[in-house]
C-alpha cells in the first residue's frame, strides 16, 4: 500500500501546504490542554483526567496530554488503542464493547503489554473475554457500561448493573473495575442549566447502581464519564472519579453553540483545528467561489464549517471534493470580503464536528503562527475497528 | 506510520471479518462492469468509456474495467492519479482543476510517464501549467471545463470557452484537448424523462461552445462527461465522444431511488457494495439494537444505509462508531426480524452514497458468495489532495 503523501515539510509556510489539509494551531492546542489541567487541578483535585483519543487519534497529542497530568486514555476502537500502545502510552480504557473472539484476542493481547480495560454490557461477551483471558494467561479489567440516557449501549441502572458485576466477580479471568456512565447528548445541550440538570439525572442513575452493587457487597471505586460540555458537573458530583473529555483540545462549530449561564457563548477552550482549503475556481458568477474541500475533507453531520477569517461568508457542500462559498443559485450578493478571494488563496475552515473530520485525514499539521512546526500521523484513523 | 490492520485473510468466511468493513460482492461487481461495456458497445459504438476512479479509488477494480474495454480513467485528485499510475494505468484525465505550482508540478511529473490531461477554467492557472510544463520539458494536454448547470467550476458556455481555448492554443507548452461537460445533479434526477431533458440542456450548451470554437477555427474532437444516471443520453447525443460513469460498479441507496420511464426503479446495475457491521449490544430495551458501524464507516450525506437482509428495519446514526436499528426512543415496536439478531451477528448495510463511504475505508474485501477471495487497498483514499 502506498504511503500517504506528506502535504508539506517542516519549516514550510501555511500557504505552501497541499490542500485540503488538517492543521492545528499549536498555541491554542497547548492553551486548551493546560487550561483543562488547571481547571480540574484547582477545582476538583480528587478527579482524574482520562482524555478521549477519539477526538484526535494522534499519539503526539496524547503525549502532550499525558505530560499535562492525564492518568491515561480512553479509546473507542482497537485501532486507536494499537496506536497509543505502539507509542508507549500504557493505561487505556476502551470505552466500547469488543465483540467476537478475534477482536477480543487483539485486546487481551495488548493487555499483556499495557494496562487495558474495556466496557461490557452483555453476559455472553463477558464470558468470551474470560475465556480468551484464560487462554492467554491474564486477568482482564472490565467496566460495566450503564445506560444513563444515551439510548445506545449499556445495561439499565440499578439491579441489572449489579447482576452483570456479580457474574464478573464469579469468573476467574475477569476483574470488575467499575462503571462507565457517559451521555453524549448532554455535551451539546445548549444551555448551561440544561447540561447541569442532565448530569444530575445521570448521577442519580449512577447512585442507584452503586446501591444495588453495595447490597451485593460488590465494591466499586471507579466511575468514569463526562465530556467537554459537561465535565464540570461530573467532576463536582463527588460520584465520578474520572472524566473523559476529548473535544476540548480542538473544539468545533457545534461546541461553539454551547452557552454559559449568562447566555454568552461558552469559550473556555479555543478553536485550534482548521481544514485548510484553496480557492479553486471563481467560476463565472459573482455569487460563486469554489474551494477544494468537500465531503472527503469535512464531516458535515453536525452542520457546515465556518470560515475563520471571513465570518460573513457561508460554506456550502459542493460534493466530495468541493465547497461553494455563500449561496449557489439564488442571486444573493456575496459579502464584500469575497472580492478579496482569488484563485490560489487559502482559507481556514472551522469544522462542524471535529472527531469525524479528523478521521478523514492522514496527517495533522502543527502550525506555530504561519509556520509548519510538525506533521503528525493520525495513527488511530479508521472506520471503527 | 502504522500500516492499516487487515480485517481478514483470503479464504476466511464473511462472518470472520473484523467489522466495520467494506465488502464487495464480486459476482455483482463483474456483472456491472460487463453490463456497462455491453450497453455501450451494442448501442453507442463510437462512444468511449472512461470510468471515474472517484467511486472506488482502487487500482484492482480499475484494471477490471480496463480489461472490459475502458480507454482510460477519470480521476478527481492527484492521490487517485498517483494510485492508478503506480498500478500501470497510463491514460488518465483529471476532471478537476489543479491549483498552485506545487500541485501542478506533481501532475506534470506524472505526465512524463503516463498520458495525463487535466481540467482548466482560469487563465492564470493555464499560464501556471504552461510554465511548469516548459520547465519539465513536456507539452500538457488541458481540457476546458464548461459550466453546464452544476454551479460549481467551469467557464460559461459559448464565447468564454473559446476565449480560454484560444489562450491555450497560443501558449507553447499546453495543448487544447477538448471540453469537460459534467452535471452531477443530473445523475440523481429521479424521473428518467427529467434526466433526459437535463442532458438535452447540457448538449445545447456544449453545441453553443463548439460553435464559438469553430468561429475561431479551433478544432475540438473530444467532449467528455456523463455519469451512471445519465450516460445513455450523453452517449446517444452524437456530441459527446466519451462518458465517465463511476457509481455503476457499486450502486447505492441514492441511485436506487432513480426511476425508469414506466415508474419502476432503475436497476440495470446491482448493489455490489456493503458495509459489514456486527451487532454490538441489544441494550436493555426491545426497541434498540446497536451495531458497530457509525459515521466513521458510512457517509450519510445522501441518507442512511439500508439493511440488505432486513429491509423493514431502519438504521439510525448512533454517533461516530455506532448505528441504532429502528426507532430510538419513541416506543415503536421493532419489526419481528429484529428478534433474529443477537450480539455478534453480522449485518450487511447498503451505503447511502458509495463514493464518500469508500473513502472512509482502507480496504475493499472481495467476497465470492460468503468467502473472502481478495483484499484490495483503497490506494486513492484521502481528503482530496
XYZ file of C-alpha atoms in Angstrom:
770
model
C 0.000 0.000 0.000
C 1.323 3.391 -1.000
C 2.278 5.536 1.978
C 0.137 8.667 2.195
C 1.639 11.756 0.585
C 3.003 14.318 3.064
C 1.238 17.589 2.358
C 4.200 19.829 3.295
C 7.598 19.904 5.014
C 8.543 21.220 8.439
C 9.520 24.869 8.046
C 7.078 25.494 5.170
C 4.674 28.400 5.473
C 0.914 27.800 5.700
C 0.422 28.986 2.106
C 2.700 26.196 0.863
C 0.631 23.313 2.278
C -1.131 20.999 -0.210
C -4.852 21.382 0.449
C -7.271 20.214 1.680
C -5.245 19.666 4.834
C -5.935 19.436 8.538
C -3.936 21.916 10.618
C -3.779 22.673 14.317
C -2.745 25.977 15.816
C -0.176 24.817 18.368
C -0.520 27.847 20.678
C -4.271 27.249 21.004
C -3.829 23.489 21.372
C -1.320 23.936 24.201
C -3.546 26.544 25.845
C -6.544 24.163 25.766
C -4.590 21.255 27.228
C -3.114 23.371 30.011
C -6.445 25.011 30.801
C -8.220 21.677 31.298
C -5.479 20.506 33.673
C -5.623 23.778 35.605
C -9.434 23.775 35.951
C -9.504 20.221 37.248
C -6.428 20.548 39.469
C -7.711 23.729 41.111
C -11.368 22.808 41.487
C -11.645 19.011 41.564
C -8.352 17.725 42.969
C -9.736 14.220 43.571
C -10.900 13.739 39.985
C -8.610 12.268 37.366
C -8.465 13.273 33.684
C -8.526 10.426 31.174
C -8.890 12.266 27.849
C -10.591 10.618 24.910
C -8.392 9.626 21.979
C -11.342 9.541 19.552
C -11.063 13.293 19.023
C -7.515 13.380 17.645
C -6.463 9.724 17.188
C -2.911 11.074 17.349
C -0.224 9.753 19.736
C 1.726 13.033 19.617
C -1.198 14.982 21.066
C -1.878 12.171 23.540
C 1.653 12.557 24.886
C 1.095 16.310 25.348
C -1.987 15.473 27.439
C -0.098 12.829 29.437
C 2.637 15.381 30.143
C -0.064 17.747 31.384
C -1.329 15.303 34.006
C -3.680 12.867 32.287
C -3.695 9.457 34.028
C -4.214 7.531 30.816
C -6.520 7.464 27.813
C -9.950 6.466 26.637
C -10.089 4.822 23.231
C -13.158 3.874 21.242
C -11.571 1.364 18.856
C -8.803 -1.220 18.775
C -7.069 0.837 16.059
C -6.842 3.807 18.433
C -5.649 1.540 21.239
C -2.996 -0.012 18.998
C -1.783 3.458 18.024
C -1.375 4.620 21.633
C 0.183 1.396 22.913
C 2.630 1.456 19.991
C 3.535 4.991 21.087
C 4.224 3.892 24.664
C 1.032 5.017 26.395
C 0.220 2.169 28.712
C -3.030 2.937 30.544
C -6.040 2.700 28.273
C -9.740 2.224 28.905
C -11.653 1.100 25.797
C -14.994 2.849 26.318
C -16.785 0.477 23.981
C -17.803 -3.185 23.709
C -15.432 -5.503 21.842
C -17.410 -8.302 20.216
C -16.219 -11.649 18.862
C -13.251 -13.833 19.738
C -10.975 -12.438 17.006
C -11.246 -8.873 18.272
C -11.179 -9.879 21.937
C -7.894 -11.700 21.309
C -6.383 -8.478 19.946
C -7.408 -6.539 23.052
C -6.288 -9.213 25.511
C -3.015 -9.433 23.601
C -2.473 -5.711 24.131
C -3.290 -6.170 27.824
C -0.202 -8.382 28.119
C 1.977 -5.306 27.489
C -0.186 -2.411 28.752
C -2.837 -1.675 31.363
C -6.034 -2.148 29.331
C -9.661 -2.229 30.458
C -12.819 -2.402 28.357
C -16.594 -1.924 28.501
C -19.143 -4.719 28.813
C -22.944 -4.842 28.795
C -23.635 -8.468 27.856
C -23.134 -11.684 29.829
C -22.036 -13.793 26.846
C -19.488 -11.163 25.877
C -18.117 -11.211 29.448
C -17.789 -15.000 29.214
C -15.940 -14.670 25.878
C -13.485 -12.195 27.432
C -12.998 -14.521 30.406
C -12.263 -17.444 28.079
C -9.724 -15.550 25.959
C -8.045 -14.028 29.029
C -7.727 -17.528 30.500
C -6.223 -18.802 27.240
C -3.645 -16.011 27.205
C -2.928 -16.235 30.939
C -4.070 -12.816 32.127
C -6.848 -11.309 34.231
C -8.732 -8.607 32.280
C -10.197 -5.482 33.882
C -13.752 -4.944 32.664
C -16.002 -1.946 33.251
C -19.788 -2.233 33.165
C -21.400 0.329 30.886
C -24.556 1.798 32.387
C -27.345 3.131 30.161
C -27.670 6.653 31.561
C -29.853 8.159 28.865
C -27.995 7.806 25.580
C -30.265 5.004 24.331
C -27.279 3.225 22.876
C -25.200 0.559 24.667
C -25.159 -0.256 28.374
C -27.287 -2.177 30.871
C -30.083 -0.471 32.746
C -29.081 1.278 36.011
C -29.602 -0.434 39.370
C -30.123 -4.164 39.629
C -29.053 -5.099 36.053
C -25.676 -3.433 36.702
C -25.226 -5.422 39.919
C -26.263 -8.624 38.148
C -23.604 -8.270 35.443
C -20.984 -7.211 38.030
C -21.840 -10.314 40.067
C -21.192 -12.533 37.041
C -17.831 -10.816 36.556
C -16.802 -11.420 40.157
C -17.658 -15.097 39.775
C -15.500 -15.675 36.685
C -11.796 -16.423 37.155
C -10.147 -14.312 34.446
C -12.045 -11.006 34.566
C -11.956 -8.297 37.225
C -14.834 -5.867 37.892
C -13.133 -2.478 37.717
C -16.101 -0.090 37.899
C -18.753 1.750 35.884
C -18.743 3.703 32.601
C -21.544 6.284 32.601
C -21.402 8.579 29.575
C -24.205 10.518 27.929
C -23.011 12.088 24.695
C -26.118 14.189 24.104
C -25.514 16.075 27.363
C -22.382 17.636 25.898
C -24.429 19.513 23.322
C -27.359 20.790 25.411
C -27.017 24.459 24.555
C -27.958 25.988 27.945
C -25.585 25.532 30.832
C -28.519 24.909 33.219
C -29.758 22.088 30.970
C -26.344 20.447 30.849
C -26.121 20.637 34.660
C -29.608 19.197 35.119
C -28.956 16.325 32.698
C -25.815 15.379 34.595
C -27.805 15.409 37.842
C -30.092 12.840 36.227
C -27.053 10.760 35.258
C -25.627 10.968 38.787
C -28.938 9.741 40.246
C -28.779 6.678 37.969
C -25.162 6.038 38.963
C -26.085 6.197 42.671
C -28.951 3.779 42.092
C -26.444 1.369 40.533
C -23.947 1.827 43.373
C -26.657 0.965 45.894
C -27.501 -2.233 44.030
C -23.808 -3.172 43.981
C -23.465 -2.342 47.667
C -26.376 -4.615 48.570
C -24.473 -7.495 46.999
C -21.269 -6.456 48.724
C -19.513 -5.648 45.442
C -17.100 -2.723 45.911
C -16.962 -0.065 43.183
C -14.429 2.730 43.388
C -14.157 3.691 39.727
C -16.835 5.768 37.986
C -15.826 7.252 34.645
C -17.701 9.517 32.218
C -18.304 13.119 31.163
C -17.085 15.129 28.195
C -16.030 18.606 27.151
C -19.527 20.067 27.513
C -20.395 18.559 30.899
C -17.165 17.625 32.705
C -17.514 20.252 35.457
C -20.748 18.681 36.628
C -19.434 15.128 36.675
C -16.251 16.382 38.351
C -18.169 18.225 41.096
C -20.625 15.366 41.673
C -18.389 13.576 44.226
C -19.652 10.405 42.499
C -17.470 10.369 39.392
C -13.790 9.610 39.992
C -12.654 10.333 36.445
C -13.641 12.468 33.455
C -13.169 11.688 29.748
C -13.086 14.991 27.829
C -11.903 14.830 24.228
C -13.082 17.729 22.079
C -11.582 20.473 24.296
C -8.231 20.086 22.518
C -9.738 21.254 19.190
C -13.332 22.487 19.715
C -15.620 22.911 16.673
C -18.624 24.835 15.345
C -21.049 22.599 17.205
C -19.400 23.120 20.617
C -19.198 26.824 19.803
C -23.003 26.963 20.071
C -22.999 25.991 23.774
C -23.878 28.822 26.166
C -22.845 29.920 29.652
C -25.423 30.688 32.354
C -25.460 34.374 31.374
C -26.266 33.466 27.754
C -22.803 34.240 26.439
C -21.059 31.629 24.281
C -19.019 29.009 26.115
C -15.483 29.834 25.023
C -13.250 28.486 27.776
C -11.434 26.487 25.128
C -10.347 27.902 21.760
C -10.847 26.591 18.253
C -7.453 25.164 17.365
C -8.348 22.911 14.424
C -8.854 24.021 10.843
C -9.220 22.466 7.436
C -7.131 24.497 5.013
C -8.675 24.837 1.595
C -7.604 26.592 -1.593
C -9.817 28.730 -3.799
C -10.030 26.554 -6.892
C -12.383 28.461 -9.159
C -14.197 31.767 -9.130
C -16.434 30.331 -11.788
C -18.225 32.814 -13.947
C -20.571 34.413 -11.496
C -20.031 36.848 -8.622
C -22.226 34.551 -6.500
C -19.877 31.579 -6.655
C -16.427 30.865 -5.227
C -15.368 27.208 -5.296
C -12.862 25.830 -2.774
C -11.146 22.436 -2.833
C -12.520 20.962 0.435
C -15.714 18.905 0.257
C -17.241 15.889 1.962
C -13.978 13.931 1.845
C -12.228 16.600 3.955
C -15.028 17.755 6.278
C -17.721 15.840 8.144
C -20.982 17.775 7.896
C -23.045 15.591 10.236
C -23.334 18.474 12.728
C -23.528 21.277 10.188
C -21.202 23.012 7.765
C -17.876 24.595 8.719
C -17.382 28.297 9.378
C -14.743 30.445 7.661
C -12.290 31.573 10.334
C -11.246 34.753 8.567
C -14.474 35.615 6.710
C -17.283 35.074 9.236
C -19.949 36.558 6.946
C -19.332 34.056 4.139
C -21.298 30.795 4.139
C -19.757 27.463 3.142
C -21.989 25.039 1.227
C -21.085 21.464 0.408
C -20.309 21.215 -3.311
C -19.747 17.456 -3.481
C -16.965 15.102 -2.439
C -14.114 17.424 -3.386
C -15.636 20.915 -3.479
C -17.144 23.575 -1.283
C -19.100 26.513 -2.659
C -18.922 29.751 -0.720
C -22.243 31.515 0.005
C -25.495 30.950 -1.866
C -25.317 28.867 -5.012
C -28.177 29.841 -7.266
C -30.447 32.365 -5.635
C -28.918 35.573 -6.923
C -27.961 36.847 -3.486
C -24.929 39.091 -3.455
C -21.676 37.877 -1.969
C -20.415 39.735 1.062
C -17.787 42.317 0.132
C -14.977 40.179 1.541
C -15.466 37.735 -1.279
C -13.815 40.190 -3.643
C -10.590 39.660 -1.719
C -10.533 35.941 -2.519
C -8.825 34.861 -5.701
C -7.870 31.502 -7.246
C -4.968 30.067 -5.255
C -5.827 31.817 -1.972
C -6.035 29.686 1.159
C -8.925 29.817 3.635
C -9.249 28.264 7.111
C -12.440 26.319 7.810
C -13.536 25.558 11.398
C -15.006 22.030 11.185
C -18.649 21.499 12.138
C -17.698 18.365 14.105
C -14.057 17.707 14.963
C -13.929 13.907 15.602
C -15.219 12.548 12.259
C -13.434 15.334 10.364
C -10.066 14.279 11.832
C -10.876 10.711 10.820
C -10.815 11.708 7.136
C -7.201 12.876 7.271
C -3.866 11.062 7.445
C -1.940 13.981 8.941
C -2.420 16.783 11.450
C -0.060 19.627 10.583
C 1.062 21.702 13.582
C 1.391 25.431 12.860
C 3.242 27.934 15.054
C 1.770 31.127 13.682
C 2.043 30.652 9.915
C 4.944 28.178 10.003
C 4.798 24.367 9.926
C 6.435 23.046 13.111
C 5.382 19.376 12.975
C 3.481 16.845 10.858
C 1.750 14.211 12.986
C 0.198 10.954 11.733
C -3.469 10.328 12.597
C -2.323 6.852 13.574
C -5.684 5.790 15.058
C -7.692 6.700 11.932
C -10.093 4.125 10.522
C -13.695 3.045 10.058
C -14.047 1.951 13.673
C -12.436 -1.488 14.024
C 3.055 5.398 10.261
C 1.495 2.100 11.276
C 0.214 0.116 8.305
C -3.560 -0.362 8.463
C -4.719 -3.612 10.060
C -6.002 -6.188 7.582
C -9.540 -7.077 8.619
C -9.369 -10.717 7.480
C -7.390 -13.211 5.412
C -8.118 -14.632 1.975
C -10.183 -17.792 2.451
C -11.935 -16.511 5.591
C -15.712 -16.618 5.686
C -17.744 -13.374 5.828
C -18.598 -13.964 9.489
C -14.872 -13.884 10.366
C -14.218 -10.373 9.043
C -13.378 -7.644 11.595
C -16.152 -5.083 11.340
C -16.986 -2.430 10.320
C -15.584 -3.439 6.942
C -16.245 -2.596 3.326
C -17.013 -5.621 1.163
C -17.872 -6.071 -2.488
C -19.833 -8.947 -3.947
C -17.552 -9.995 -6.810
C -20.297 -11.614 -8.913
C -22.320 -8.390 -8.874
C -19.255 -6.221 -9.467
C -18.255 -8.266 -12.522
C -21.824 -8.231 -13.792
C -21.986 -4.421 -13.508
C -18.687 -3.892 -15.301
C -19.606 -6.262 -18.130
C -23.082 -4.803 -18.484
C -21.791 -1.250 -18.931
C -19.379 -2.422 -21.640
C -22.112 -4.355 -23.391
C -24.643 -1.484 -23.332
C -22.143 0.967 -24.782
C -20.634 -1.435 -27.309
C -24.035 -2.505 -28.665
C -25.751 0.869 -28.679
C -23.116 3.584 -28.898
C -20.139 2.035 -30.705
C -18.483 5.414 -31.315
C -18.505 6.427 -27.661
C -15.624 5.554 -25.363
C -15.907 4.590 -21.688
C -13.546 6.403 -19.331
C -14.817 5.288 -15.902
C -14.388 7.511 -12.872
C -11.901 6.373 -10.244
C -13.505 8.510 -7.507
C -16.086 5.804 -6.839
C -13.696 3.016 -5.844
C -10.213 4.619 -5.685
C -8.924 1.084 -6.152
C -6.430 0.053 -8.863
C -7.611 -3.577 -8.793
C -11.122 -2.604 -9.843
C -9.718 -0.115 -12.349
C -7.846 -2.956 -14.064
C -11.078 -4.988 -14.275
C -12.675 -2.028 -16.064
C -9.675 -1.600 -18.389
C -9.880 -5.295 -19.255
C -13.549 -4.768 -20.086
C -12.817 -2.086 -22.669
C -12.341 1.199 -20.818
C -9.987 3.551 -22.718
C -8.536 5.052 -19.554
C -9.677 6.678 -16.335
C -11.033 9.858 -14.851
C -9.538 10.860 -11.512
C -10.632 13.693 -9.273
C -7.459 14.055 -7.192
C -3.707 13.676 -7.519
C -3.839 10.887 -4.912
C -6.156 8.869 -7.151
C -3.970 9.621 -10.181
C -0.830 8.540 -8.307
C -2.537 5.289 -7.312
C -3.533 4.394 -10.871
C -0.229 5.419 -12.472
C 1.630 3.396 -9.816
C -0.549 0.438 -10.846
C 0.356 0.814 -14.514
C -2.766 2.566 -15.837
C -1.394 5.153 -18.193
C -4.289 7.174 -19.634
C -5.834 9.486 -17.082
C -7.961 12.610 -17.336
C -8.045 14.624 -14.086
C -11.593 16.009 -14.168
C -10.727 18.790 -11.765
C -8.621 21.958 -11.562
C -5.135 21.624 -10.074
C -4.161 24.872 -8.374
C -0.727 26.121 -7.314
C 2.761 25.385 -8.606
C 3.477 22.603 -6.058
C 0.497 20.528 -7.134
C 0.915 21.319 -10.814
C 4.492 20.022 -10.638
C 3.204 16.695 -9.286
C 0.762 16.337 -12.178
C 3.244 17.394 -14.856
C 5.742 14.984 -13.309
C 3.243 12.137 -13.729
C 2.661 13.242 -17.325
C 6.296 12.400 -18.055
C 5.491 8.710 -17.522
C 1.771 8.481 -18.414
C -0.790 10.116 -20.689
C -2.312 12.729 -18.352
C -4.722 15.558 -19.088
C -6.441 17.935 -16.668
C -9.267 20.462 -16.387
C -8.871 24.226 -16.557
C -11.267 27.142 -16.153
C -8.895 30.012 -15.319
C -6.357 31.864 -17.480
C -3.748 32.281 -14.734
C -3.952 28.569 -13.905
C -3.395 27.759 -17.608
C -0.317 30.001 -17.578
C 0.982 28.236 -14.451
C 0.574 24.844 -16.139
C 2.333 26.154 -19.252
C 5.254 27.416 -17.149
C 5.705 24.161 -15.233
C 5.325 22.052 -18.378
C 8.018 24.192 -20.034
C 10.305 23.730 -17.039
C 9.884 19.962 -17.142
C 10.138 19.750 -20.932
C 6.710 18.426 -21.843
C 3.544 19.620 -23.565
C 0.494 19.150 -21.299
C -2.979 18.263 -22.584
C -5.578 20.516 -20.977
C -9.360 20.259 -21.182
C -11.600 23.287 -20.699
C -14.341 22.685 -18.150
C -17.667 24.162 -19.234
C -20.248 25.262 -16.656
C -23.247 23.258 -17.852
C -25.529 23.773 -14.865
C -23.703 22.455 -11.807
C -22.945 25.951 -10.460
C -19.506 24.805 -9.439
C -16.345 25.077 -11.559
C -16.103 25.776 -15.283
C -16.292 28.739 -17.615
C -19.593 29.804 -19.115
C -20.595 28.083 -22.372
C -20.008 29.765 -25.717
C -17.582 32.625 -26.112
C -15.808 32.259 -22.706
C -14.916 28.662 -23.636
C -13.469 29.794 -26.968
C -11.552 32.591 -25.267
C -9.800 30.234 -22.842
C -9.160 27.692 -25.628
C -7.619 30.475 -27.698
C -5.197 31.312 -24.872
C -4.238 27.624 -24.668
C -3.502 27.440 -28.392
C -1.260 30.497 -28.083
C 0.908 29.094 -25.270
C 3.861 26.843 -26.180
C 3.619 24.070 -23.555
C -0.117 23.324 -23.323
C -2.360 21.608 -25.861
C -6.137 22.180 -26.101
C -7.560 18.665 -25.950
C -11.307 19.335 -25.700
C -14.202 20.012 -23.306
C -15.317 18.563 -19.974
C -19.088 18.965 -19.548
C -20.398 17.185 -16.449
C -23.510 17.934 -14.417
C -23.562 15.847 -11.239
C -27.103 16.750 -10.239
C -28.469 15.220 -13.454
C -27.433 11.768 -12.252
C -29.907 11.937 -9.394
C -32.994 13.405 -11.077
C -35.434 10.686 -10.092
C -37.540 10.569 -13.285
C -35.968 9.211 -16.449
C -37.668 11.948 -18.502
C -36.113 14.625 -16.284
C -32.640 13.143 -16.629
C -33.058 13.037 -20.416
C -34.300 16.635 -20.563
C -31.463 17.905 -18.355
C -28.897 16.266 -20.625
C -30.571 17.903 -23.649
C -29.953 21.230 -21.900
C -26.302 20.273 -21.381
C -25.914 19.242 -25.027
C -27.309 22.608 -26.171
C -24.666 24.392 -24.081
C -21.932 22.161 -25.477
C -23.044 22.917 -29.058
C -23.024 26.631 -28.286
C -19.412 26.252 -27.125
C -18.443 24.217 -30.205
C -19.831 26.949 -32.439
C -17.771 29.593 -30.642
C -14.653 27.431 -31.049
C -15.432 26.811 -34.711
C -15.738 30.553 -35.399
C -12.176 30.938 -34.184
C -11.031 27.939 -36.201
C -10.132 25.920 -33.089
C -10.796 22.213 -33.675
C -12.424 20.215 -30.841
C -12.900 16.486 -31.198
C -13.067 15.471 -27.537
C -16.191 16.031 -25.421
C -16.284 14.123 -22.145
C -18.952 13.924 -19.423
C -21.945 11.949 -18.143
C -22.334 9.560 -15.234
C -24.157 6.427 -14.142
C -27.559 8.120 -14.044
C -27.356 9.919 -17.387
C -24.756 8.205 -19.583
C -27.238 6.872 -22.158
C -28.298 10.398 -23.040
C -24.765 11.743 -23.388
C -23.813 8.609 -25.344
C -26.730 8.968 -27.781
C -26.262 12.722 -28.213
C -23.734 12.351 -31.081
C -21.989 15.308 -29.397
C -20.194 13.545 -26.543
C -17.289 11.321 -27.575
C -16.722 9.809 -24.130
C -18.665 9.001 -20.946
C -17.380 8.976 -17.345
C -19.602 6.638 -15.297
C -18.322 5.682 -11.847
C -21.038 4.540 -9.447
C -22.360 1.723 -11.704
C -19.696 -0.623 -10.304
C -21.210 -0.426 -6.785
C -24.540 1.480 -6.855
C -26.028 2.768 -3.569
C -29.287 3.684 -1.831
C -29.382 7.067 -3.530
C -29.046 5.650 -7.068
C -31.626 3.028 -6.102
C -34.226 5.829 -5.970
C -33.867 6.648 -9.679
C -36.821 5.562 -11.832
C -37.344 4.241 -15.349
C -39.895 5.785 -17.722
C -42.579 3.337 -16.575
C -42.067 4.360 -12.927
C -40.219 1.179 -11.951
C -36.901 1.503 -10.118
C -33.796 1.770 -12.278
C -31.992 -1.471 -11.546
C -29.837 -2.134 -14.585
C -26.860 -2.316 -12.247
C -26.850 -4.226 -8.954
C -25.836 -3.166 -5.470
C -22.455 -4.816 -5.032
C -21.047 -2.797 -2.118
C -21.832 -3.327 1.557
C -20.552 -2.190 4.916
C -20.448 -5.206 7.199
C -21.366 -4.437 10.784
C -21.647 -6.548 13.928
C -24.472 -6.400 16.447
C -22.652 -4.945 19.436
C -25.383 -4.555 22.025
C -29.055 -5.364 22.341
C -29.145 -2.859 25.151
C -31.955 -3.212 27.614
C -34.938 -2.411 25.508
C -36.721 -4.291 22.715
C -36.644 -1.059 20.695
C -32.867 -0.879 20.461
C -30.231 -2.921 18.646
C -26.797 -1.312 18.435
C -24.384 -2.149 15.606
C -20.719 -1.195 15.318
C -20.854 0.954 12.148
C -21.371 4.703 12.571
C -20.299 7.915 10.886
C -16.694 6.750 10.563
C -17.760 3.781 8.415
C -20.696 5.231 6.446
C -21.221 8.606 4.789
C -24.774 9.751 5.473
C -24.721 12.861 3.264
C -27.338 11.304 0.952
C -29.285 9.457 3.632
C -28.814 6.451 5.879
C -27.933 2.956 4.657
C -30.459 0.179 4.117
C -30.169 -3.297 5.640
C -29.698 -5.766 2.774
C -31.209 -8.738 4.579
C -33.775 -6.973 6.804
C -35.472 -4.383 4.582
C -38.088 -3.476 7.205
C -35.510 -2.414 9.805
C -34.350 1.209 9.860
C -30.743 2.205 10.523
C -30.188 5.398 12.547
C -26.821 7.043 13.108
C -25.738 6.448 16.706
C -22.549 8.512 16.629
C -19.086 8.025 15.181
C -18.849 4.311 15.934
C -22.445 3.147 16.358
C -25.657 2.620 14.463
C -29.004 2.074 16.181
C -31.509 -0.107 14.384
C -35.076 1.237 14.060
C -36.618 3.933 16.283
C -34.594 5.045 19.255
C -36.926 6.452 21.896
C -40.473 6.526 20.648
C -41.699 3.207 21.964
C -42.436 1.852 18.494
C -42.126 -1.915 18.241
C -39.247 -3.458 16.359
C -40.154 -5.483 13.284
C -40.252 -9.192 14.043
C -36.987 -9.838 12.215
C -35.160 -7.985 14.954
C -35.676 -10.955 17.251
C -33.379 -12.935 14.984
C -30.480 -10.554 15.598
C -28.211 -11.295 18.529
C -24.912 -9.855 19.795
C -22.135 -10.989 17.442
C -24.354 -11.344 14.353
C -23.230 -9.636 11.170
C -25.467 -7.442 9.018
C -24.889 -6.009 5.528
C -25.586 -2.301 5.059
C -26.105 -0.798 1.577
C -24.392 2.612 1.778
C -26.477 5.732 1.194
C -23.707 7.182 -1.017
C -20.929 4.950 -2.285
C -18.067 7.388 -3.108
C -17.537 9.090 0.283
C -18.254 5.817 2.114
C -15.430 4.061 0.247
C -13.172 6.978 1.159
C -13.500 6.095 4.860
C -12.018 2.628 4.410
C -8.510 1.333 3.786
C -9.591 -1.975 2.231
C -12.253 -3.351 -0.072
C -12.761 -7.035 0.680
C -13.903 -9.098 -2.314
C -16.408 -11.834 -1.471
C -17.316 -14.759 -3.714
C -20.521 -15.845 -2.053
C -19.584 -15.913 1.635
C -15.844 -16.448 1.140
C -13.079 -13.832 1.049
C -11.363 -14.019 -2.353
C -9.282 -10.843 -2.281
C -8.399 -7.829 -0.101
C -7.789 -4.692 -2.159
C -6.219 -1.450 -0.893
C -8.226 1.747 -1.393
C -4.982 3.244 -2.655
C -6.536 6.529 -3.826
C -8.212 7.285 -0.470
C -7.687 10.714 1.068
C -9.198 14.108 1.864
C -8.982 15.285 -1.739
C -5.387 16.362 -2.422
